[in-house]
PDB file of C-alpha atoms in Angstrom:
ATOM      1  CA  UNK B   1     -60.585  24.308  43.792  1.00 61.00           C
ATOM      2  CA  UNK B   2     -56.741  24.724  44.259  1.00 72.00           C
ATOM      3  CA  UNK B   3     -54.710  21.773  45.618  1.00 93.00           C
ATOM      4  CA  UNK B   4     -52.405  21.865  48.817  1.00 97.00           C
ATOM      5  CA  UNK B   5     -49.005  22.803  47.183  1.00 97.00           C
ATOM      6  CA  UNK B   6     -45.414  22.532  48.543  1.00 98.00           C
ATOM      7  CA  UNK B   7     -42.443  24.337  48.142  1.00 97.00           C
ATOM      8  CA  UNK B   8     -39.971  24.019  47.100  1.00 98.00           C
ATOM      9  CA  UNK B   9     -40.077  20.528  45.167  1.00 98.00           C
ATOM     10  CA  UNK B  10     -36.619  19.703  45.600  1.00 97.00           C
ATOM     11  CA  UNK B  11     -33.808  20.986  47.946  1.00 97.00           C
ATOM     12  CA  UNK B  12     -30.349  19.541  48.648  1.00 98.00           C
ATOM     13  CA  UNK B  13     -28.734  20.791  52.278  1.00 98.00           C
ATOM     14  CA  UNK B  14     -25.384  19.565  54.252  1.00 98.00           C
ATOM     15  CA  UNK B  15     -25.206  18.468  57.739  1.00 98.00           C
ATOM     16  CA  UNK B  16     -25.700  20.756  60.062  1.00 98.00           C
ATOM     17  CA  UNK B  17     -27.876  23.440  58.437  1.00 98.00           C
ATOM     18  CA  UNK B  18     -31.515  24.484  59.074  1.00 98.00           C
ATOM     19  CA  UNK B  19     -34.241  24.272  56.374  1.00 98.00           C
ATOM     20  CA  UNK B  20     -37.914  25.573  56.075  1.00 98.00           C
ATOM     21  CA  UNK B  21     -40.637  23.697  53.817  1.00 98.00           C
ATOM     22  CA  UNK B  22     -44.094  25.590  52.779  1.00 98.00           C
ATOM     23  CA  UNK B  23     -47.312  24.327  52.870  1.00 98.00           C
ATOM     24  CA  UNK B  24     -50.484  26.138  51.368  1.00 97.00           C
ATOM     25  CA  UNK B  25     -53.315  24.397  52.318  1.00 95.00           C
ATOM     26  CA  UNK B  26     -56.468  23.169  49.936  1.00 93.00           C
ATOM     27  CA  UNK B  27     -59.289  25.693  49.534  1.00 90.00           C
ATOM     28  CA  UNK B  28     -61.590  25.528  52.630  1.00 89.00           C
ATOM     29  CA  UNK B  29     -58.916  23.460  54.459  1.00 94.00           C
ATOM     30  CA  UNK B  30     -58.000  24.651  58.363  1.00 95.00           C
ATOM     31  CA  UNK B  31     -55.755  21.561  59.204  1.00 96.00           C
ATOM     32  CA  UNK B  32     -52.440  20.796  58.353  1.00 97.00           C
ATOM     33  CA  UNK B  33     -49.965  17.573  58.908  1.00 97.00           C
ATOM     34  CA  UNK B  34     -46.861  17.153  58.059  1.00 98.00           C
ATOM     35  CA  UNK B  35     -45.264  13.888  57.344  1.00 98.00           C
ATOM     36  CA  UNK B  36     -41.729  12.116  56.376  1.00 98.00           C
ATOM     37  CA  UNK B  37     -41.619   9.280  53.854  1.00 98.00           C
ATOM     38  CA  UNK B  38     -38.264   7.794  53.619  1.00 97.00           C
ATOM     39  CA  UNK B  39     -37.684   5.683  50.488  1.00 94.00           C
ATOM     40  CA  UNK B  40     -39.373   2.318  50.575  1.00 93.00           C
ATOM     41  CA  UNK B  41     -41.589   3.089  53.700  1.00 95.00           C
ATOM     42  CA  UNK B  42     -44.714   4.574  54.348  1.00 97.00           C
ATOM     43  CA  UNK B  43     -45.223   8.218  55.501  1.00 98.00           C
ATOM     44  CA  UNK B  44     -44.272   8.577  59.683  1.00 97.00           C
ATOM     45  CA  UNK B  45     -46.248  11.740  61.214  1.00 97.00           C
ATOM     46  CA  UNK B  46     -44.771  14.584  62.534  1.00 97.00           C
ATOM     47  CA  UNK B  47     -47.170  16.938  63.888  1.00 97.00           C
ATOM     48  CA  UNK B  48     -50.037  18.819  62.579  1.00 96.00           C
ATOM     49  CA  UNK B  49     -51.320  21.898  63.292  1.00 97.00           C
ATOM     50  CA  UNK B  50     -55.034  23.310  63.534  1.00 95.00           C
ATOM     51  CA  UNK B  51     -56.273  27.080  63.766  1.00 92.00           C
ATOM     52  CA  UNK B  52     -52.651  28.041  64.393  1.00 94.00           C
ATOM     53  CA  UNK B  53     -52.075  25.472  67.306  1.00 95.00           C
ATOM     54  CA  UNK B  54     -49.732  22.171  67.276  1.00 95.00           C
ATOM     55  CA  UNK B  55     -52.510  19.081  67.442  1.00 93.00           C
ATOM     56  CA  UNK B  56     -50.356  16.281  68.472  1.00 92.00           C
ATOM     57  CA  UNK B  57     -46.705  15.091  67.356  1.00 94.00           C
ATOM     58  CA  UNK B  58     -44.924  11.995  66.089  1.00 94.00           C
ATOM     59  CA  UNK B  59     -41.962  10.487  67.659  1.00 94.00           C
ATOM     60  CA  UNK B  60     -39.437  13.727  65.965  1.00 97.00           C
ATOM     61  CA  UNK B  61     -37.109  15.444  68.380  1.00 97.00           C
ATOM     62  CA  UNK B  62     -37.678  19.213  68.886  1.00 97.00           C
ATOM     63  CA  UNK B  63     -35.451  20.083  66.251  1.00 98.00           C
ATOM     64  CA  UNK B  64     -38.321  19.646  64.259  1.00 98.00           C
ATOM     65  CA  UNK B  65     -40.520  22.512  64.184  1.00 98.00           C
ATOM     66  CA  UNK B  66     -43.648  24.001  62.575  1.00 97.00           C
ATOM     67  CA  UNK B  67     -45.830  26.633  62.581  1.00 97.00           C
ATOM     68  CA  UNK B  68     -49.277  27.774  60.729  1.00 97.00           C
ATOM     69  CA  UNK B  69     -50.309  31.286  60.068  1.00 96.00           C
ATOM     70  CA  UNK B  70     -54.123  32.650  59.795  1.00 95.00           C
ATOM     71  CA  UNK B  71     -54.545  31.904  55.879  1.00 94.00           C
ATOM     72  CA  UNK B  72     -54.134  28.092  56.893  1.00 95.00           C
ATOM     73  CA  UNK B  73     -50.768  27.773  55.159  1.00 96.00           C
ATOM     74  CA  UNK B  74     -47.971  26.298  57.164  1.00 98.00           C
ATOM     75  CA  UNK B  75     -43.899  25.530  57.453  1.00 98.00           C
ATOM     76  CA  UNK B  76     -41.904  22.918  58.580  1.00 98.00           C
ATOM     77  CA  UNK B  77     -38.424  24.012  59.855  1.00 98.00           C
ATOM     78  CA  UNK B  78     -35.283  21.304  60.574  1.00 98.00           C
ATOM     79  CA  UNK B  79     -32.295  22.747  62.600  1.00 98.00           C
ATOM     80  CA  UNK B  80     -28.849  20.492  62.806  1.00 98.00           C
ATOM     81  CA  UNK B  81     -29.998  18.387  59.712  1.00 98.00           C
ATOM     82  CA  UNK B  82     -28.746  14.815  59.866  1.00 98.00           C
ATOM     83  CA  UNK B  83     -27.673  12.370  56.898  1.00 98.00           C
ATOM     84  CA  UNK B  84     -31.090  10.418  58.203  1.00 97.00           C
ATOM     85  CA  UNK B  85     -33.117  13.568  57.451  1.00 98.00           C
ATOM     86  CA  UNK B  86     -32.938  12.450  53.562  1.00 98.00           C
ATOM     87  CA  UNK B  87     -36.494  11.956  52.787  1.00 98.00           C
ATOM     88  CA  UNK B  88     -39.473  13.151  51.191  1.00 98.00           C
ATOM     89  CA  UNK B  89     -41.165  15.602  53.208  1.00 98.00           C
ATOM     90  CA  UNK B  90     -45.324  15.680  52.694  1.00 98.00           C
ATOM     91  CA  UNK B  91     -48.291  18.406  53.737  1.00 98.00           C
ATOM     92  CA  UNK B  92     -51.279  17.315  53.956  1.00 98.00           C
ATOM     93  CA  UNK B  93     -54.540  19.614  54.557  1.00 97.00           C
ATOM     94  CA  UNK B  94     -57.824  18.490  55.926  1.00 96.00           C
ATOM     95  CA  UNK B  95     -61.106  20.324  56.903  1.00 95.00           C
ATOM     96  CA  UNK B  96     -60.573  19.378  60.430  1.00 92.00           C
ATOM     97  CA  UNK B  97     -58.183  17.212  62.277  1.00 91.00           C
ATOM     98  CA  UNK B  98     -59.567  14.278  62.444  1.00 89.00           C
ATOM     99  CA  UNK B  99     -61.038  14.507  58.591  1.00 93.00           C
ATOM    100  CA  UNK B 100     -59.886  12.701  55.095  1.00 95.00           C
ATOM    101  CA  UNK B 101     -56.321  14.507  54.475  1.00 97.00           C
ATOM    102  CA  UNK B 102     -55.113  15.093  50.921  1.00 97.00           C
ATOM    103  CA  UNK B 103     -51.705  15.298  50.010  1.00 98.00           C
ATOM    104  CA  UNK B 104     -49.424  18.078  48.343  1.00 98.00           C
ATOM    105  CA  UNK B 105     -46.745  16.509  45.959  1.00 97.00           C
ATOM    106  CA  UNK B 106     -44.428  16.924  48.310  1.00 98.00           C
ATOM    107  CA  UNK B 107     -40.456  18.216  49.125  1.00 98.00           C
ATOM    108  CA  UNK B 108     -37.441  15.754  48.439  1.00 98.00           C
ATOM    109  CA  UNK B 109     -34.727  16.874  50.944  1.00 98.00           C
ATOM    110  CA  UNK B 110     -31.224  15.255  50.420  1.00 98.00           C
ATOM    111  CA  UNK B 111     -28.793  15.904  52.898  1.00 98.00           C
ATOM    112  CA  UNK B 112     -24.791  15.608  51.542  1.00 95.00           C
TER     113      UNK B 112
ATOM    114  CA  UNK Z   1     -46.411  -6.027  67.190  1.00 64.00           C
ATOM    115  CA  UNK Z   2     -46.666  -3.031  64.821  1.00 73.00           C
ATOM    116  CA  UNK Z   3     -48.678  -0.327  65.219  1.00 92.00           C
ATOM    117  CA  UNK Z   4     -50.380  -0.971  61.104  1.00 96.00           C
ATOM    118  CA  UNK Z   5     -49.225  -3.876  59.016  1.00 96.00           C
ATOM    119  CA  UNK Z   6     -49.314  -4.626  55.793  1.00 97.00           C
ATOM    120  CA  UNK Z   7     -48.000  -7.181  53.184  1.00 92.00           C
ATOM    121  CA  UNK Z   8     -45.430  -5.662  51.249  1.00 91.00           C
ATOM    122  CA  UNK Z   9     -46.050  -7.645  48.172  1.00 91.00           C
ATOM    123  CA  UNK Z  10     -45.201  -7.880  45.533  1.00 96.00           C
ATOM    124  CA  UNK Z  11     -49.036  -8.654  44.716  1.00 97.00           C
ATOM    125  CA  UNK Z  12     -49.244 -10.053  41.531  1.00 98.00           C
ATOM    126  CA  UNK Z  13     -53.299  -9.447  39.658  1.00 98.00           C
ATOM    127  CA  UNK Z  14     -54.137 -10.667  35.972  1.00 98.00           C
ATOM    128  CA  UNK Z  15     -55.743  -7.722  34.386  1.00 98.00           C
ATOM    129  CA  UNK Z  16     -60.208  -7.716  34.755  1.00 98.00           C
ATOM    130  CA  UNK Z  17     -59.571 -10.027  38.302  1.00 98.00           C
ATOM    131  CA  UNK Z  18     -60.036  -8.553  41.490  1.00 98.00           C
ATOM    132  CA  UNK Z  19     -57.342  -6.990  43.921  1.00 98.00           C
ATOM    133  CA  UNK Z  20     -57.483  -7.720  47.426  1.00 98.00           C
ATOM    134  CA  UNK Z  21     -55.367  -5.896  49.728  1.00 98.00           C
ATOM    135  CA  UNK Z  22     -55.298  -6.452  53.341  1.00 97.00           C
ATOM    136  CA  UNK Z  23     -54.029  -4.308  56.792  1.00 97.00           C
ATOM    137  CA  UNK Z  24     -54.535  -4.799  60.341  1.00 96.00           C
ATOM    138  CA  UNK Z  25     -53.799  -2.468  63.153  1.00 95.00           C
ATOM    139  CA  UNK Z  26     -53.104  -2.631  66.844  1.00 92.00           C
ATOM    140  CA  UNK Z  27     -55.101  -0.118  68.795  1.00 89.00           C
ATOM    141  CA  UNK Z  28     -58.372  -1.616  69.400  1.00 87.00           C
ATOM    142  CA  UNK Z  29     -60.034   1.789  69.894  1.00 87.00           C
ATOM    143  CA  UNK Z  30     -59.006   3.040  66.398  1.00 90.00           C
ATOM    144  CA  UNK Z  31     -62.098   4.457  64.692  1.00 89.00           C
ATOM    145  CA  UNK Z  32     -61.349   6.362  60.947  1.00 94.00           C
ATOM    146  CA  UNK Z  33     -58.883   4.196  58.334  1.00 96.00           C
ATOM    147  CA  UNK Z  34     -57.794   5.098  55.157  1.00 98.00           C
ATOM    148  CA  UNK Z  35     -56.546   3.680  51.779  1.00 98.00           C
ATOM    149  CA  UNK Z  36     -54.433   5.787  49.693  1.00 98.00           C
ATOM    150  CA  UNK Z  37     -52.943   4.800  46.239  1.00 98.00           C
ATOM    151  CA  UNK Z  38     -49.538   6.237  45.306  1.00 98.00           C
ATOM    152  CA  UNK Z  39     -47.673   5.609  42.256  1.00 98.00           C
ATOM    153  CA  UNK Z  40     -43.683   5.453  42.124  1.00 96.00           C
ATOM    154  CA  UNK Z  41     -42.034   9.011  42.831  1.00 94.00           C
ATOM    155  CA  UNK Z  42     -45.765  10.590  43.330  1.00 96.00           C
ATOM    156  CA  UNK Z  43     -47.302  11.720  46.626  1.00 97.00           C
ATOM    157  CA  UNK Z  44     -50.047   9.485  48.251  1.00 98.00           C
ATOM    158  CA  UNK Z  45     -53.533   9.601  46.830  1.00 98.00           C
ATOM    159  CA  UNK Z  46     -56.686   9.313  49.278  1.00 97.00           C
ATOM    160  CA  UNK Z  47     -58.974   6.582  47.292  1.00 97.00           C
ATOM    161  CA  UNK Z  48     -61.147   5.456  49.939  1.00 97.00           C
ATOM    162  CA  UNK Z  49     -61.729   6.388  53.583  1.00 97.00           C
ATOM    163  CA  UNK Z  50     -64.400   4.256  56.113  1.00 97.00           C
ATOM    164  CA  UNK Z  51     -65.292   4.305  59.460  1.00 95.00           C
ATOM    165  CA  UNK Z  52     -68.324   1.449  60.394  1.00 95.00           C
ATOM    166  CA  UNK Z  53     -68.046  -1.843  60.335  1.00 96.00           C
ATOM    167  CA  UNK Z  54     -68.878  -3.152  57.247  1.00 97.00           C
ATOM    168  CA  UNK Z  55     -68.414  -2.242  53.610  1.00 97.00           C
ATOM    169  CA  UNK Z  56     -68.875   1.169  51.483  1.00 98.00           C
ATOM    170  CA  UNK Z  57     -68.408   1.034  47.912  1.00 98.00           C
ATOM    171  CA  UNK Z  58     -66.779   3.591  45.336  1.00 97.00           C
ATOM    172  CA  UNK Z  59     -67.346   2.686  41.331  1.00 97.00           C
ATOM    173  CA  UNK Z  60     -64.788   0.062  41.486  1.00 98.00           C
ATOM    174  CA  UNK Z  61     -63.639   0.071  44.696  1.00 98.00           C
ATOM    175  CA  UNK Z  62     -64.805  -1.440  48.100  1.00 98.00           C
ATOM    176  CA  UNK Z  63     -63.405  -1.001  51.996  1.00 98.00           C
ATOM    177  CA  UNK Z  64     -64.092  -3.421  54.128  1.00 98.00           C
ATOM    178  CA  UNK Z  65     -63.561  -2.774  57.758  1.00 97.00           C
ATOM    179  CA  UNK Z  66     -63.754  -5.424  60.945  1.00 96.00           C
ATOM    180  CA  UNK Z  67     -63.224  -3.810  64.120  1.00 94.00           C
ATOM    181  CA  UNK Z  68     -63.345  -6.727  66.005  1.00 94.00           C
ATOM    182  CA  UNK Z  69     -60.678  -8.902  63.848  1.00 95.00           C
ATOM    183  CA  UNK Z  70     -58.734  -5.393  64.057  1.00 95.00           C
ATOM    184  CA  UNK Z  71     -58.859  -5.416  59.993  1.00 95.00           C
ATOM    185  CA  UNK Z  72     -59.414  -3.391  57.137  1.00 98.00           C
ATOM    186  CA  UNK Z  73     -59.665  -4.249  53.657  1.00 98.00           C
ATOM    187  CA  UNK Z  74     -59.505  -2.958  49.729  1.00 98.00           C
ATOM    188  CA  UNK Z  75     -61.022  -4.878  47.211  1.00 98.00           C
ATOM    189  CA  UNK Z  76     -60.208  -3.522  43.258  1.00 98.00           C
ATOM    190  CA  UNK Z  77     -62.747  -4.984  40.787  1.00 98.00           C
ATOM    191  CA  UNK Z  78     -61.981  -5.772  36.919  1.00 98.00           C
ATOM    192  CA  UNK Z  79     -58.680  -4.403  38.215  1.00 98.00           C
ATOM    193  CA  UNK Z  80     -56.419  -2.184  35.153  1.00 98.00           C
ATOM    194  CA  UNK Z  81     -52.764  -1.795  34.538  1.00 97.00           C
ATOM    195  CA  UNK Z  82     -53.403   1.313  35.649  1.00 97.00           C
ATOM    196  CA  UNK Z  83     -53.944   0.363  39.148  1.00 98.00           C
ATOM    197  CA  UNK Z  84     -50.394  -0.732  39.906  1.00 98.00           C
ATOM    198  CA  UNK Z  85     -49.225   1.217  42.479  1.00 98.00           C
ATOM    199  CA  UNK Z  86     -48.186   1.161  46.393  1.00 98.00           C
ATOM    200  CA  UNK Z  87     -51.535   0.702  48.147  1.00 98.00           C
ATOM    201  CA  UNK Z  88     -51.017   2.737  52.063  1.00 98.00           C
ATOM    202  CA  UNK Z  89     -53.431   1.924  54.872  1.00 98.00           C
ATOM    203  CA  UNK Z  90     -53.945   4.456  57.366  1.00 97.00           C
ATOM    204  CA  UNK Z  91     -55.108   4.415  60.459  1.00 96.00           C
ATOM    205  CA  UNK Z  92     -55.670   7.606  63.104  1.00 92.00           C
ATOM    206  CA  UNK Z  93     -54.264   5.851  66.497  1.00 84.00           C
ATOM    207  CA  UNK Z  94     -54.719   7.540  69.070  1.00 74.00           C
ATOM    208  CA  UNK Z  95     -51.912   7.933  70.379  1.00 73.00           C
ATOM    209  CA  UNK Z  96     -50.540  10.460  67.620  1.00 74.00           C
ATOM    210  CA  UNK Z  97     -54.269  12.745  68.473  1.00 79.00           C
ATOM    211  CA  UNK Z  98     -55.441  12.933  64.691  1.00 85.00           C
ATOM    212  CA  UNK Z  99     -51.787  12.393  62.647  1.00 92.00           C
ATOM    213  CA  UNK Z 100     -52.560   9.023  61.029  1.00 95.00           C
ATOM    214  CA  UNK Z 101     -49.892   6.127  61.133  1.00 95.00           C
ATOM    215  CA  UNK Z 102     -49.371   4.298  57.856  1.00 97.00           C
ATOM    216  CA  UNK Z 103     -48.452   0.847  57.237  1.00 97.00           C
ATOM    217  CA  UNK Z 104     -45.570  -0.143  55.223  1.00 96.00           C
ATOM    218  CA  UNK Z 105     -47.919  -0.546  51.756  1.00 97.00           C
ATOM    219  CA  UNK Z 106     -48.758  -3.015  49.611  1.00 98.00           C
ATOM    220  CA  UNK Z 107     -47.175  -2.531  45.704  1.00 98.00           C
ATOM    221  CA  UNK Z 108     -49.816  -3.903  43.586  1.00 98.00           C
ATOM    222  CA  UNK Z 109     -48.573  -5.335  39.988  1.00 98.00           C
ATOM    223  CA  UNK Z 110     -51.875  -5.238  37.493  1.00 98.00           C
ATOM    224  CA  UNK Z 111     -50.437  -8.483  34.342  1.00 97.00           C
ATOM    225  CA  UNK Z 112     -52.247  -7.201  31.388  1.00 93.00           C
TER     226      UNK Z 112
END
């Protein structure tokens, strides 16, 4: 059974760009969440998405975006990146929404 | 009050004694919570997951969840080195649809 896996593991960005994270879901899986985990805290939800459709949002503005395509695997995109965006970014999958999720290792985004 | 709370710890354990870790939450119609374990620069790890009042056990872990005191517990028995980590509870609030909200964690030190 293959893990959800992220890419890429690390990424470092400067103020103002626009960055895309990958998510491939676990075997089986059909829900995916995305969260933010800045250091010290624990992980603050940003949407997830189920059969290809946003299932609720976190307090993130719209510049934070996502989709999922029809093998389950997803992206997160952030436009206008902020200092504040420094975090680690984490996918989770789930056979339904409202099911245990299990974690990818995760992107660390650093924004100079 | 927040949403889910947690000490932050440092919870200090001799090694074979048993962990307790506590988290309560503020949405009284909350109904699936979550413990995940996750170790310093590693993504969170689901451990345990409950959603009855009551207890459910897992080799040498327990849950224990009160929805009327608005709490949820992890007990660790003959607890190891190995078990120090950040313990995360997780809730699924309603508020967010199915994204779950996390507490701050608890880091857990294991004294061999």
């Amino acid at each position: 059974e293959t893990g959800v896996t992220q890419s890429p593991t690390h990424l470092i960005k400067t103020r103002g760009q626009q960055v895309t994270l990958r998510c491939s879901s676990q075997s089986g899986h059909n829900t995916v969440s995305w969260y933010q985990q800045a250091l010290g805290q624990g992980p603050q939800f940003i949407f997830q998405y189920y059969r290809e459709e946003e299932n609720g949002r976190g307090n993130f503005p719209p510049r934070f975006s996502g989709l999922q395509f029809p093998n389950y695997s997803s992206e997160l995109n952030v436009n206008a990146l902020e200092l504040d965006d420094s975090a680690l970014y984490l996918c989770a999958s789930s056979f339904g929404t409202d099911q245990p999720q299990h974690f990818g290792d995760g992107t660390r985004l650093s924004i100079l | 009050q927040k949403e889910v709370e947690q000490n932050s710890g440092p919870l200090s354990v001799p090694e074979g004694a048993i962990a307790s870790l506590n988290c309560t939450y503020s949405d009284r119609g909350s109904q699936s919570f979550f413990w995940y374990r996750q170790y310093s620069g590693k993504s969170p790890e689901l451990i345990m997951f409950i959603y009855s009042n009551g207890d459910k056990e897992d080799g040498r872990f327990t849950a224990q969840l009160n929805k009327a005191s608005q709490y949820v517990s992890l007990l660790i028995r003959d607890s190891q080195p190995s078990d120090s980590a950040t313990y995360l509870c997780a809730v699924n609030l309603f508020r967010y649809a199915d994204g779950l909200t996390f507490g701050k964690g608890t880091h857990l030190i294991i004294q061999p």
